[in-house]
Coordinates of C-alpha atoms in Angstrom, one line a residue:
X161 CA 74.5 31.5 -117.1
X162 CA 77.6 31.7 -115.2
X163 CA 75.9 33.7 -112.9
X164 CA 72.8 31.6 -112.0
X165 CA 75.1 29.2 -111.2
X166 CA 77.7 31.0 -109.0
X167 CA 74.4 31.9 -107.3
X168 CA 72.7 28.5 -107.0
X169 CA 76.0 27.5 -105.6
X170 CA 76.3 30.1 -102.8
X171 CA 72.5 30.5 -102.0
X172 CA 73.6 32.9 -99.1
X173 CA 74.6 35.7 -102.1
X174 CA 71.1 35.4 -103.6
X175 CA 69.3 35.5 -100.2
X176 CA 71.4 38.8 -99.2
X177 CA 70.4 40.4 -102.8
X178 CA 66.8 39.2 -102.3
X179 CA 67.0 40.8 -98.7
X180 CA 68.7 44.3 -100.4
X181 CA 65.9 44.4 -102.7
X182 CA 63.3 43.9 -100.2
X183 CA 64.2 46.5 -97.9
X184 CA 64.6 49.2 -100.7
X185 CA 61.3 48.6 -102.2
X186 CA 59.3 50.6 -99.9
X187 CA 61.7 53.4 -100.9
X188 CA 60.6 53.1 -105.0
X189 CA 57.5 54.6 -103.5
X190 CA 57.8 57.1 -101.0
X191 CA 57.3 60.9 -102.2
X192 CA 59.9 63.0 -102.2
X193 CA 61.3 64.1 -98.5
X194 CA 64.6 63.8 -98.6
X195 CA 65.9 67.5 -99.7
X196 CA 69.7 66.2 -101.7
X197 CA 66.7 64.0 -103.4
X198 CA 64.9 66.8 -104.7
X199 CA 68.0 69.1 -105.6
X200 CA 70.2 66.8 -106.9
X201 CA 66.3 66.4 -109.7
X202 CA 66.2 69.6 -109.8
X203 CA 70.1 70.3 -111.1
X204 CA 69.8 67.2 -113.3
X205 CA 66.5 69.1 -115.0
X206 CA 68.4 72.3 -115.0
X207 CA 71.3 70.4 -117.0
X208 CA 68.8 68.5 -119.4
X209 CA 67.5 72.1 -120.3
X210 CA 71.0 73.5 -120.6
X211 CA 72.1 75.5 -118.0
X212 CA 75.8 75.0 -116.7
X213 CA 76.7 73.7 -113.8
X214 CA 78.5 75.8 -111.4
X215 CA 77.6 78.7 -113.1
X216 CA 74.3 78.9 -113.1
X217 CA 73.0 76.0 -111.1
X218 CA 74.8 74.7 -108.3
X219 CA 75.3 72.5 -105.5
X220 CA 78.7 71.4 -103.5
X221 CA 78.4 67.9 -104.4
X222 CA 80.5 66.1 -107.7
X223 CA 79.5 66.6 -111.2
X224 CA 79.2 62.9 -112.1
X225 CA 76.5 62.7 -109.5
X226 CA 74.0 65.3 -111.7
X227 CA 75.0 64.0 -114.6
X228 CA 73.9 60.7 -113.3
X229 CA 71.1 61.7 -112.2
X230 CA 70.8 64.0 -115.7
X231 CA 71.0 60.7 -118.1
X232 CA 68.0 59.4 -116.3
X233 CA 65.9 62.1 -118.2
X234 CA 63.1 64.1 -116.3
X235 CA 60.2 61.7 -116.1
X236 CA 59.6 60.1 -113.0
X237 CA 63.5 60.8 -112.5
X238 CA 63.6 60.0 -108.0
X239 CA 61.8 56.4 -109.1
X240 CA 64.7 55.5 -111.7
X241 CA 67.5 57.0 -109.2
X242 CA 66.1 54.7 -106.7
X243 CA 66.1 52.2 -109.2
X244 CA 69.5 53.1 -109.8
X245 CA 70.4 53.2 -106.2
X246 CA 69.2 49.4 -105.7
X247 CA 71.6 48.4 -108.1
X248 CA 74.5 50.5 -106.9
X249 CA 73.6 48.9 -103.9
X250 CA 73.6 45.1 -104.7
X251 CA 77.2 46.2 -106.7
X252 CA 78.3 47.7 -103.2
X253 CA 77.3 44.2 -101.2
X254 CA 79.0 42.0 -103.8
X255 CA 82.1 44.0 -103.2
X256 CA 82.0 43.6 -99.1
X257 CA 81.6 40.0 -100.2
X258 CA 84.6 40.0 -102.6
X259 CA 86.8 41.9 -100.3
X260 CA 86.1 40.2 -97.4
X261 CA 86.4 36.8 -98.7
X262 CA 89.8 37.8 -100.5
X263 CA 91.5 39.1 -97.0
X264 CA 89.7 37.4 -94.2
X265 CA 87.5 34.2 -93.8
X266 CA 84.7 32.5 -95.5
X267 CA 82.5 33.0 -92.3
X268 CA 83.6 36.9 -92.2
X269 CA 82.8 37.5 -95.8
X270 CA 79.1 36.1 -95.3
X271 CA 78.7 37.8 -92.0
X272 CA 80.2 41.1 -93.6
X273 CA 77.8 40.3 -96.9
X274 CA 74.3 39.9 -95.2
X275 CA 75.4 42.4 -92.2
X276 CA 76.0 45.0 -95.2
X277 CA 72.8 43.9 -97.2
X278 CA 70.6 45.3 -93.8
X279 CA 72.2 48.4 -93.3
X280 CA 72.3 49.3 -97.1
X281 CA 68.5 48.3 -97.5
X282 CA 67.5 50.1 -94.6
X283 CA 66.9 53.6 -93.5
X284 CA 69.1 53.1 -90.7
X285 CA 72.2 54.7 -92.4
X286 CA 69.8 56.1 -94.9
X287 CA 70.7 53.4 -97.5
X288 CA 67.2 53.4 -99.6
X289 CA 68.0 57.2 -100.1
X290 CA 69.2 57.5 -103.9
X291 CA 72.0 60.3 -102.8
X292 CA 75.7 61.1 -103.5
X293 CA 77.1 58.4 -101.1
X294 CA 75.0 55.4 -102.1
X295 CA 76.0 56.0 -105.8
X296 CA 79.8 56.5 -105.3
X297 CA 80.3 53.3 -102.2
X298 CA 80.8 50.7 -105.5
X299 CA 83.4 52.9 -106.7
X300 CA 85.0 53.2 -103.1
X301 CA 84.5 49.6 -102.4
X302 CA 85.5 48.4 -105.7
X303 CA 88.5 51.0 -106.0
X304 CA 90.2 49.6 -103.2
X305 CA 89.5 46.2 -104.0
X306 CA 91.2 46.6 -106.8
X307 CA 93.9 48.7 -105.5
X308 CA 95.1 46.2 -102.6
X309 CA 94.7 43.7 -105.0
X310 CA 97.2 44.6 -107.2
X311 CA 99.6 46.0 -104.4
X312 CA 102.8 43.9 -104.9
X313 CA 105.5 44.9 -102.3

């Protein structure tokens, strides 16, 4: 409940998600095109069927991202990564949000927010593609959140 009220209080944080989601959709259905897509599905069926990674599957991106990608099983694995990547993504725009309200103003941390939620849900910067950048940007955004956060000098 906390949360339906945090949003009904700052309407602008469920219009940006709303927006985030709406861009993406279009991406839950599109066949596969995008070649880390299909590779990173392919490595992730390779380790559900036992092979080792490095060894005799590999690819020169991070393990966690296959094994991501892995615990999503092999069934209709590129809809639940975008799935996945949707999420990631509204977790990535709630940290702009958080950041930028904690170190500059109210006005910049909207701006930032809803500026963030277009270029995430779009193509533009390939944000509706479920691939190794999209899934690790919450752990960058968040990390250093965190990190200055707790900086005392």
């Amino acid at each position: 409940m906390k949360i339906a009220t945090y949003l009904s209080k700052n309407r602008f944080l469920l219009i940006g998600i709303l927006l985030l989601i709406f861009l993406r959709i279009p991406s839950l259905f599109e066949p596969m095109w995008y070649v880390d897509e299909g590779m990173y599905a392919t490595i992730s069926r390779h380790l559900n069927n036992g092979y080792n990674l490095y060894t005799e599957i590999y690819d020169h991106k991070p393990p966690l991202l296959f094994y991501i990608y892995a615990l999503l099983g092999d069934d209709q694995i590129l809809f639940k990564a975008r799935l996945v990547n949707i999420l990631l993504g509204i977790i990535s725009i709630i940290g702009i949000f958080a950041f930028a309200k904690k170190y500059f103003s109210p006005r910049v941390a909207k701006t930032a927010f809803l500026f963030s939620a277009v270029l995430l849900g779009s193509p533009i910067i390939e944000g509706n593609i479920a691939n190794a950048e999209n899934f690790f940007l919450p752990l960058t955004i968040w990390g250093s959140y965190f990190a200055l956060s707790n900086n005392k000098k």
